[in-house]
C-alpha positions as a Markdown table, in Angstrom:
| # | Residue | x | y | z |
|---|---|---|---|---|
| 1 | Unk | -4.8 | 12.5 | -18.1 |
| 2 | Unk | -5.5 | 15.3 | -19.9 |
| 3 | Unk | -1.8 | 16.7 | -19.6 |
| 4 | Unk | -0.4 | 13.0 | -20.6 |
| 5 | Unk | -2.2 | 12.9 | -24.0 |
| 6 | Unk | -1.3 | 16.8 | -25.1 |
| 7 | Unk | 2.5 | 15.9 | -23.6 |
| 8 | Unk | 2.2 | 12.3 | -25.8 |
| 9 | Unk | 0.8 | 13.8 | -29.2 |
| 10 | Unk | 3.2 | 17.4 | -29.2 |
| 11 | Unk | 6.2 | 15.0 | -28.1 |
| 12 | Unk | 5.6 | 12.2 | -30.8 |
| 13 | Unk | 5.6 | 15.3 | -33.2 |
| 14 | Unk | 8.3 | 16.8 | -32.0 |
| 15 | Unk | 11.0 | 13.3 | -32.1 |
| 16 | Unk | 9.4 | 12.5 | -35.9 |
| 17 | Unk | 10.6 | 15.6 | -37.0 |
| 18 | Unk | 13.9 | 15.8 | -35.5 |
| 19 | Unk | 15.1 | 12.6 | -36.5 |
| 20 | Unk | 13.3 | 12.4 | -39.6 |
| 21 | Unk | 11.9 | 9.2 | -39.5 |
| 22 | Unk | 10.6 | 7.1 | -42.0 |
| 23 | Unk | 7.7 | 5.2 | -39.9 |
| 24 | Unk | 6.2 | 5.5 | -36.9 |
| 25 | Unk | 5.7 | 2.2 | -35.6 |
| 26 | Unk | 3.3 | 1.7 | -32.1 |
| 27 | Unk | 2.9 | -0.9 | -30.1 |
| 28 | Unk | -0.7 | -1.3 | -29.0 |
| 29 | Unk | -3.5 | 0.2 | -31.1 |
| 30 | Unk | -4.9 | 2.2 | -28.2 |
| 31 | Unk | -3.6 | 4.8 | -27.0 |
| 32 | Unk | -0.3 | 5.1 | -28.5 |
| 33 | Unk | -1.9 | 3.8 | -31.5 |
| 34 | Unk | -4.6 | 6.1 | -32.2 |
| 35 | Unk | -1.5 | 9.0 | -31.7 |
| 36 | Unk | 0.6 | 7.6 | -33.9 |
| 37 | Unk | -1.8 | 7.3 | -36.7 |
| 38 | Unk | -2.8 | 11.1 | -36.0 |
| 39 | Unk | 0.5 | 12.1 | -36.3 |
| 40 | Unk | 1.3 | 10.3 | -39.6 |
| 41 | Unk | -1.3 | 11.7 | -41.1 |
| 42 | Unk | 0.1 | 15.3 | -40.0 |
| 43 | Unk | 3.6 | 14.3 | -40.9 |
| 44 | Unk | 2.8 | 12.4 | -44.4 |
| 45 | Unk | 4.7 | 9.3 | -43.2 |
| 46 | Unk | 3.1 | 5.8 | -42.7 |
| 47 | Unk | 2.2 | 4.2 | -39.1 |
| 48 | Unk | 2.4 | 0.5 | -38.4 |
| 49 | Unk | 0.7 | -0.9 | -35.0 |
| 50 | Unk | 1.9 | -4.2 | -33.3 |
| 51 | Unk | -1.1 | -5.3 | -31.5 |
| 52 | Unk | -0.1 | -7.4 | -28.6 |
| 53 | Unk | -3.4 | -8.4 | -27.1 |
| 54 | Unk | -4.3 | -6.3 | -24.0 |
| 55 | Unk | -5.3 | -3.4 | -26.6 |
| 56 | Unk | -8.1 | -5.4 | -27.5 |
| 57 | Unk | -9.3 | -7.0 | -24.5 |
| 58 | Unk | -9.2 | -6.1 | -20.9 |
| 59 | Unk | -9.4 | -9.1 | -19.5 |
| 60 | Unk | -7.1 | -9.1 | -15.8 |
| 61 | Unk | -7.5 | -5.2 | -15.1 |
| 62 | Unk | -9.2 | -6.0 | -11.4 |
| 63 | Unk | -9.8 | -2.2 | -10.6 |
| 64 | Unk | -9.8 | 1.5 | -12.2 |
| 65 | Unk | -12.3 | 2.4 | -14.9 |
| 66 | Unk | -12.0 | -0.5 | -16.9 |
| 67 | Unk | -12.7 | -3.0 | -14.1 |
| 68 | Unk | -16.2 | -3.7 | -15.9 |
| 69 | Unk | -14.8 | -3.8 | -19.7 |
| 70 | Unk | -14.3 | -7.3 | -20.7 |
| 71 | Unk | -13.4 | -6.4 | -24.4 |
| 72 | Unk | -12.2 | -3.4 | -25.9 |
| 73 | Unk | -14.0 | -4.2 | -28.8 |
| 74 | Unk | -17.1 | -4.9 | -27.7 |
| 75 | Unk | -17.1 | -1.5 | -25.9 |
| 76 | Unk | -19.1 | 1.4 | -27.7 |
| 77 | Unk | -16.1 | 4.3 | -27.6 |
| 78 | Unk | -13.2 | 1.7 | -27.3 |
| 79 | Unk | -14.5 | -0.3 | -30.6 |
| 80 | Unk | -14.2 | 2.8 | -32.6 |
| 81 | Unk | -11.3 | 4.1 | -31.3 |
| 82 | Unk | -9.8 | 0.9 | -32.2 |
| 83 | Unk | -11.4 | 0.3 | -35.6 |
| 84 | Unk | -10.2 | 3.8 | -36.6 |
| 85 | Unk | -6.3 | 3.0 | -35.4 |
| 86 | Unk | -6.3 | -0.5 | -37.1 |
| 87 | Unk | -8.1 | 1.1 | -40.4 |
| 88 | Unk | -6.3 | 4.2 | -40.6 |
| 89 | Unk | -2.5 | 2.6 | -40.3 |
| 90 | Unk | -0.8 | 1.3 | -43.0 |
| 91 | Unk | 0.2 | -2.2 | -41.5 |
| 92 | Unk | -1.1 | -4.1 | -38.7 |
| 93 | Unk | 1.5 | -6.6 | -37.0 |
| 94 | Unk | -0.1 | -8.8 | -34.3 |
| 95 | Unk | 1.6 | -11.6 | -32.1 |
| 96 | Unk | -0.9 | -14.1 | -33.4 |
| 97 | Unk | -3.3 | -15.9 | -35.7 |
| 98 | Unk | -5.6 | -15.3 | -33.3 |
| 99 | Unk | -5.8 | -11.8 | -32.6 |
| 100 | Unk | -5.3 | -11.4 | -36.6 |
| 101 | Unk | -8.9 | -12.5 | -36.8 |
| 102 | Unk | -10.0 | -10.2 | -34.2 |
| 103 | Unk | -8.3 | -7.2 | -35.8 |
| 104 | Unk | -10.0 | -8.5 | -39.2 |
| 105 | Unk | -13.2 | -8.3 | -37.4 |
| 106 | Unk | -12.7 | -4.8 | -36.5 |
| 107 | Unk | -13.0 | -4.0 | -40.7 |
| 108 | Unk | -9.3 | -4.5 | -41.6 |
| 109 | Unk | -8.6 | -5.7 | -44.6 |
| 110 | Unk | -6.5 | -8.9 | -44.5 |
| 111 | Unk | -3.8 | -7.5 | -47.3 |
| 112 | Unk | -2.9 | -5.3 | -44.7 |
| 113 | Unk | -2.3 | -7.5 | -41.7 |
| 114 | Unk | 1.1 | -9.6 | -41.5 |
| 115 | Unk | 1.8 | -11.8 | -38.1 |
| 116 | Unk | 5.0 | -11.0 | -36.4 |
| 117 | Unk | 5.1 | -13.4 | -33.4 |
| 118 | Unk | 6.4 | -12.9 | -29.8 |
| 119 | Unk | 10.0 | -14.2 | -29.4 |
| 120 | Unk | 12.7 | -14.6 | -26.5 |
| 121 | Unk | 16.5 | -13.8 | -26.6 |
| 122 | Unk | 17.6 | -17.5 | -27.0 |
| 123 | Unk | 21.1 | -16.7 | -25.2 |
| 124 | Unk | 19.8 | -15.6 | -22.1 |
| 125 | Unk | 16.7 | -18.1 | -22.1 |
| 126 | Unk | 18.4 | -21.7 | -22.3 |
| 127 | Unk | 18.2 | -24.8 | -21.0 |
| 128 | Unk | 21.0 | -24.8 | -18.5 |
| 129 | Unk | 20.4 | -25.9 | -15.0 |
| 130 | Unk | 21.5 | -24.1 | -11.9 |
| 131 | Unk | 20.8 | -24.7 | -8.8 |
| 132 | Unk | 20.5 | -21.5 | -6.8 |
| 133 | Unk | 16.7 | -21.5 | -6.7 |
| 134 | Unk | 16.3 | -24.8 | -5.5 |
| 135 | Unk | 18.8 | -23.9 | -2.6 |
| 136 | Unk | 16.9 | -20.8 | -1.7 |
| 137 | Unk | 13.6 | -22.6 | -1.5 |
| 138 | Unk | 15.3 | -25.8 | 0.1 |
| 139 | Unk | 14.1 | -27.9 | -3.1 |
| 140 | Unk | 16.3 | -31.0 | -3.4 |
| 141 | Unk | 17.7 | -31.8 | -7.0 |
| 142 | Unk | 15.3 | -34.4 | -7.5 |
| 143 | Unk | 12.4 | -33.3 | -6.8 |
| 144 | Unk | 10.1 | -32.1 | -9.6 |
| 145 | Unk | 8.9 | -28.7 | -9.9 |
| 146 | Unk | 5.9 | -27.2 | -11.1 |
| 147 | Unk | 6.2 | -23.9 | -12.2 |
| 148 | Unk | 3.2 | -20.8 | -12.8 |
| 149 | Unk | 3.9 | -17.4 | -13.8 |
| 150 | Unk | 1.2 | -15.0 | -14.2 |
| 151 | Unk | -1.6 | -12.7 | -12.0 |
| 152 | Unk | -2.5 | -14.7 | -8.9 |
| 153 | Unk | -6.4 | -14.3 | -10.5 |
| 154 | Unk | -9.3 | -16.5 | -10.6 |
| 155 | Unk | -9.0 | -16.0 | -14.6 |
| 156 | Unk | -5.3 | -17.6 | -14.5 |
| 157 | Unk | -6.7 | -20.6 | -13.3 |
| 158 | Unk | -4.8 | -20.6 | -10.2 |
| 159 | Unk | -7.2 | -22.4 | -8.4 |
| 160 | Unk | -7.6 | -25.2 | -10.8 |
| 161 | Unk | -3.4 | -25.8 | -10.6 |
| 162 | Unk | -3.5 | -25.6 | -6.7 |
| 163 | Unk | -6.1 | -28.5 | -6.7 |
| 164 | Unk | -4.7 | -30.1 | -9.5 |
| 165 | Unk | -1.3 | -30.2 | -8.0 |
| 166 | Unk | -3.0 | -31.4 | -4.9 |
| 167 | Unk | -4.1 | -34.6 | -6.8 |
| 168 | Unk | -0.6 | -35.3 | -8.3 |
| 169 | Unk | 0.9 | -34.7 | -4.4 |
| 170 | Unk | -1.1 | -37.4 | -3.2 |
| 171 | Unk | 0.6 | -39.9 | -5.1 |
| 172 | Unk | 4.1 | -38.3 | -5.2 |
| 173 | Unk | 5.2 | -36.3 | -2.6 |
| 174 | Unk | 8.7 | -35.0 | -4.2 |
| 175 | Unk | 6.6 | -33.1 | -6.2 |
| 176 | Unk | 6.8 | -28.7 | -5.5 |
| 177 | Unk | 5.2 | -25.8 | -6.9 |
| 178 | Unk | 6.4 | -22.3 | -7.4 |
| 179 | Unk | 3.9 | -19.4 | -7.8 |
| 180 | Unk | 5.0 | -16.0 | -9.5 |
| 181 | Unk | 3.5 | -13.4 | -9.5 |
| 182 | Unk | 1.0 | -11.4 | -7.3 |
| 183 | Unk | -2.7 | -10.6 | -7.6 |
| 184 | Unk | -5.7 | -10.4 | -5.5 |
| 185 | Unk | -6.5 | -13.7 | -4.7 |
| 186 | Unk | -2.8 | -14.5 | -3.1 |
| 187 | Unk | -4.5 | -14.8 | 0.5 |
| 188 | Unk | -7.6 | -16.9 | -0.6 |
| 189 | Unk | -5.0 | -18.9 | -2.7 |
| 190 | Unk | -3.0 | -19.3 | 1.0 |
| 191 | Unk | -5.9 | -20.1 | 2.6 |
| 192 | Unk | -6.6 | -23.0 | 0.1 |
| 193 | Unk | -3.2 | -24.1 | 0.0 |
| 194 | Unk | -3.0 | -24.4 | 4.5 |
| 195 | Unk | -6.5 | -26.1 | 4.2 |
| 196 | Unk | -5.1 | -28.7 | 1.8 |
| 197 | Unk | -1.6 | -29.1 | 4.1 |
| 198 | Unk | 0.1 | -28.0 | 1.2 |
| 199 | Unk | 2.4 | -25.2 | 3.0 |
| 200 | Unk | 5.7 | -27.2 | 2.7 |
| 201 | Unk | 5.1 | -27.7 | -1.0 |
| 202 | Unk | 4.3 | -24.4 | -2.7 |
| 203 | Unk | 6.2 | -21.5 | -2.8 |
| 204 | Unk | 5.4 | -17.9 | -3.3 |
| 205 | Unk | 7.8 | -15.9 | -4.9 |
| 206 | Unk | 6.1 | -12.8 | -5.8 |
| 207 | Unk | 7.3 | -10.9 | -8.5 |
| 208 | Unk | 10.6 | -11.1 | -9.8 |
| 209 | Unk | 12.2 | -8.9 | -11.6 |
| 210 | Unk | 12.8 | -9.8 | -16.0 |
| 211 | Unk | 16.4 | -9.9 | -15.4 |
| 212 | Unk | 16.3 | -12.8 | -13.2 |
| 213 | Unk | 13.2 | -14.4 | -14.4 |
| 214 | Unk | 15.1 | -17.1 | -16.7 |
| 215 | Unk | 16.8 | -18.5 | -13.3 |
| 216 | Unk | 13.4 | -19.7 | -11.8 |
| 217 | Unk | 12.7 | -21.6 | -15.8 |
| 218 | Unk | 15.9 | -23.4 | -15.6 |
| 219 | Unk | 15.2 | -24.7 | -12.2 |
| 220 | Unk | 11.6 | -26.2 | -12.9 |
| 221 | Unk | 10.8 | -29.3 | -14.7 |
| 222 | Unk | 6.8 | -28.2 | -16.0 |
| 223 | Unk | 5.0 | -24.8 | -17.0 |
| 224 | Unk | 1.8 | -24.8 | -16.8 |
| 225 | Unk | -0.6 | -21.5 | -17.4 |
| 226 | Unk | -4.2 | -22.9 | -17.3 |
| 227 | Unk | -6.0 | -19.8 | -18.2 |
| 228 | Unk | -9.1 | -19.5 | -18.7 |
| 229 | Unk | -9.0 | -16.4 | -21.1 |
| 230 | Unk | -5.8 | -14.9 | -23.2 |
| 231 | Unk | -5.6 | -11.6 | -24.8 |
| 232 | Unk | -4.2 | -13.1 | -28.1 |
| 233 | Unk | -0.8 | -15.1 | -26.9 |
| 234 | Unk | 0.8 | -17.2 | -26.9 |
| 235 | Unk | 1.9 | -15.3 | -23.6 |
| 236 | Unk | 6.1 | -14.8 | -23.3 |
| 237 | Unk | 6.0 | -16.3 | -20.4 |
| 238 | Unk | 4.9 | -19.9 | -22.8 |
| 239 | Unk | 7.8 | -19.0 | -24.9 |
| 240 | Unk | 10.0 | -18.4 | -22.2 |
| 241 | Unk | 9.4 | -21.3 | -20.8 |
| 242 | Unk | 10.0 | -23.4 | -23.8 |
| 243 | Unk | 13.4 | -21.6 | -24.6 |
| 244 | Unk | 14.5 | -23.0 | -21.3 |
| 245 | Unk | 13.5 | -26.5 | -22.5 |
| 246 | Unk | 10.5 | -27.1 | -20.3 |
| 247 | Unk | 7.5 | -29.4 | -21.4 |
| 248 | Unk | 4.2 | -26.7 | -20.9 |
| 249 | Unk | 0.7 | -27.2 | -20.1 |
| 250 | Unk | -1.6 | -24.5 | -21.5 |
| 251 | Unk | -5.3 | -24.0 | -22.0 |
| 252 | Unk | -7.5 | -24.1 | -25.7 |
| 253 | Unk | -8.4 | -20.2 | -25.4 |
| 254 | Unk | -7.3 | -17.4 | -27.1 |
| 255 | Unk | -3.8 | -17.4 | -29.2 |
| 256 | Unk | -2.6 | -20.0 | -26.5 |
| 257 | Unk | -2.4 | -23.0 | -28.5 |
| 258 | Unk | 0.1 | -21.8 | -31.4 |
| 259 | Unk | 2.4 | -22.2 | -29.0 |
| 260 | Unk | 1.6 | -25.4 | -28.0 |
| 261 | Unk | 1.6 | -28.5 | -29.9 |
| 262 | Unk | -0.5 | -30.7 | -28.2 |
| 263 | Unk | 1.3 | -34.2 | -27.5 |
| 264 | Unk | 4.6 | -33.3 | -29.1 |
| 265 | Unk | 5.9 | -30.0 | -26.7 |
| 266 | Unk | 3.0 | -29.9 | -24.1 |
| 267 | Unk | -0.6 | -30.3 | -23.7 |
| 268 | Unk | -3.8 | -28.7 | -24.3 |
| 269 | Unk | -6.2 | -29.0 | -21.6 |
| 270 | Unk | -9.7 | -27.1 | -21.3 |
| 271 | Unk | -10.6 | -24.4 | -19.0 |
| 272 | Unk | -11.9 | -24.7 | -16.2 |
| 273 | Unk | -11.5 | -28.9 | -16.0 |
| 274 | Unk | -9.3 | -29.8 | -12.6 |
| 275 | Unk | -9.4 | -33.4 | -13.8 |
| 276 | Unk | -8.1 | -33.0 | -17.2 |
| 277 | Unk | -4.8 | -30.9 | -15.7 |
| 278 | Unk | -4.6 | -33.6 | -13.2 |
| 279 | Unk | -4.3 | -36.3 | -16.0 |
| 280 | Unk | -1.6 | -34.2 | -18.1 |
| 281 | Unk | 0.5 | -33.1 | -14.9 |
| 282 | Unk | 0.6 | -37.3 | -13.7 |
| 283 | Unk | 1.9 | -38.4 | -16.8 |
| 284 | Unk | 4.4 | -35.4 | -17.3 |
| 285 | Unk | 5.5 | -36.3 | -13.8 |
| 286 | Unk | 5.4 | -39.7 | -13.7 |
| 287 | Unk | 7.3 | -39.5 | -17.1 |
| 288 | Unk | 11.0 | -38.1 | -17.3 |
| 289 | Unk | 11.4 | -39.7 | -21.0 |
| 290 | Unk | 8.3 | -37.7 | -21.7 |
| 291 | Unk | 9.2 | -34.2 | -19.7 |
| 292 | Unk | 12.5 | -34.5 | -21.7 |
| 293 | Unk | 11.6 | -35.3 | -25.4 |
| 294 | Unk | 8.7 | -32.3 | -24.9 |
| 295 | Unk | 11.4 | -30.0 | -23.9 |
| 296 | Unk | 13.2 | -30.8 | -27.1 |
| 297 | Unk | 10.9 | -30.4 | -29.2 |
| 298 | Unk | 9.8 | -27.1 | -27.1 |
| 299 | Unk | 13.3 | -25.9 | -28.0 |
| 300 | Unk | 13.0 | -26.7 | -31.5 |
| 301 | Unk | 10.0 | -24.5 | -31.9 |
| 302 | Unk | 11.5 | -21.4 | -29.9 |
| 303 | Unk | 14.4 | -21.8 | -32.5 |
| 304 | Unk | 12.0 | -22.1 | -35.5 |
| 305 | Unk | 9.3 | -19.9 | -34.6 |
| 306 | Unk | 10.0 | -17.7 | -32.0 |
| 307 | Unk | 13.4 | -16.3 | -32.2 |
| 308 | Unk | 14.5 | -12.7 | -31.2 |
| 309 | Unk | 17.1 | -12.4 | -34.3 |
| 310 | Unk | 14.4 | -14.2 | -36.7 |
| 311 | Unk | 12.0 | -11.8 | -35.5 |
| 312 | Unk | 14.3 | -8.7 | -35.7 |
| 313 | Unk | 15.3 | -9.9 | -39.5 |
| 314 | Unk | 11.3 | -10.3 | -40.1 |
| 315 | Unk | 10.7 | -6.7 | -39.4 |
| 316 | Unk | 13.5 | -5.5 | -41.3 |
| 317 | Unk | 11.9 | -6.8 | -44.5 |
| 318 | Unk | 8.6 | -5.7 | -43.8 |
| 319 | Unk | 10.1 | -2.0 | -43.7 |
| 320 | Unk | 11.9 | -2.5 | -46.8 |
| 321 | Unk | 9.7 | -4.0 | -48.4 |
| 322 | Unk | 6.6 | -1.4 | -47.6 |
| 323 | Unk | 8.9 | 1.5 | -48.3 |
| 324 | Unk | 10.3 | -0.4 | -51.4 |
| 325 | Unk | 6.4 | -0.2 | -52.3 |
| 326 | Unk | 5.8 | 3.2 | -51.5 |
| 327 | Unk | 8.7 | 5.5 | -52.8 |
């Protein structure tokens, strides 16, 4: 550990100085974070720090020694060495409203903070339909998918989906479910899903790699993430799934719902409630008109709100305009 810090800090030094660069920008307040605002300080130039979520909570690290941290920032050593990253850079730049209150709870002052959203390359992410997956998992073209991406963890909600979807199967049985992802409760999930005769109707496919991600979104019909915690979101997979034109089902935690316009793109359900994600998957798949007009309007938003070359122009102006400011 030791030999990755002194490596990180004399490298970071070493790159600033040969390319003469006029800000260090990290991404995640801790570690890198802390670093870079050392090394600013060292180097006279300013630090920004994209907060992204995980940085401030540790919610889904299921082993190591922060198994039994829920929060960075409720953690005595953690909470100062994030306050004194946040405080110390020149501009803070998380991925949500949410997680811009958290920061501001930390002691940053708000004139400092500026929201720079997640966004999704909206060429490679698109609603075109292919049918390779479906093939591979001998799907047929009209049956409706179900689609989850995330840890295979209690805290995903991956049980309440398996016996949610179990409620929706019983009344329409062209109705499948894809699982990606992996995580220590895939057997007890397996277990669940053979007790509830469910085999021939959810699909593991474990992790899959970014570059092919976008296939397994254009072959679903519904996303649904029913978290019951979020380290600041809205997650990429959300976005992801929207830029592919798919109606979404998320939870009211965390920076979750700005992605999620409840009624118009997808629905909010609460945590932890099998019978409210029963309700919202039933009518999105009882409803075609509805699954199609929510995946408009889901690709509206990506367009508006969530765009890579939006975001890329975004972050442009904030340099310019903060070195503009500081000549």
């Amino acid at each position: 550990l030791l030999t990755y810090v002194f490596a990180l800090f004399f490298n970071l030094i070493r790159i600033c100085r040969k390319y003469d660069v006029d800000i260090i920008h990290a991404h995640h307040a801790i570690p890198t974070g802390t670093f870079s605002v050392i090394v600013s300080k060292i180097l006279g130039k300013p630090s920004f720090i994209t907060t992204h979520g995980m940085d401030i909570t540790t919610h889904g690290i299921a082993e190591g020694p922060l198994k039994n941290v829920s929060n960075f920032e409720d953690h005595f050593i953690f909470k100062h060495l994030l306050s004194y990253s946040l405080r110390n850079c020149d501009r803070v730049l998380p991925v949500s409203n949410d997680l811009k209150k958290r920061i501001m709870a930390l002691g940053v002052k708000e004139d400092k903070i500026t929201i720079l959203r997640n966004a999704v390359d909206i060429n490679r992410f698109t609603p075109e339909r292919k049918n390779e997956i479906r093939q591979n998992y001998n799907i047929d073209e009209e049956d409706i998918v179900i689609l989850f991406v995330g840890h295979l963890e209690v805290f995903k909600g991956l049980f309440e989906l398996i016996y949610a979807f179990n409620n929706v199967k019983k009344e329409n049985k062209k109705v499948k479910l894809i699982l990606i992802g992996d995580g220590s409760q895939k057997i007890r999930s397996k277990q669940e899903i053979e007790k509830l005769g469910l085999e021939e109707s959810v699909f593991y496919a474990g992790k899959i790699p970014p570059s092919d991600i976008h296939e397994y979104y254009q072959n679903s019909d519904i996303f649904v993430l029913p978290s019951q915690t979020d380290a600041g979101g809205p997650p990429v997979v959300f976005i992801e799934a929207m830029a592919c034109g798919l109606p979404i089902i998320g939870t009211n935690v965390g920076g979750i719902p700005e992605g999620i316009e409840n009624g118009v793109n997808g629905f909010i359900v609460p945590t932890k409630n099998e019978n409210e994600l029963t309700k919202k998957l039933k009518l999105l798949v009882n409803d075609k008109d509805c699954r199609v007009n929510f995946g408009r309007k889901s690709i509206e938003k990506i367009q508006n709100e969530f765009n890579i070359d939006k975001k890329i122009n975004r972050l442009l102006e904030i340099y310019k305009q903060y070195l503009s400011l500081n000549k």
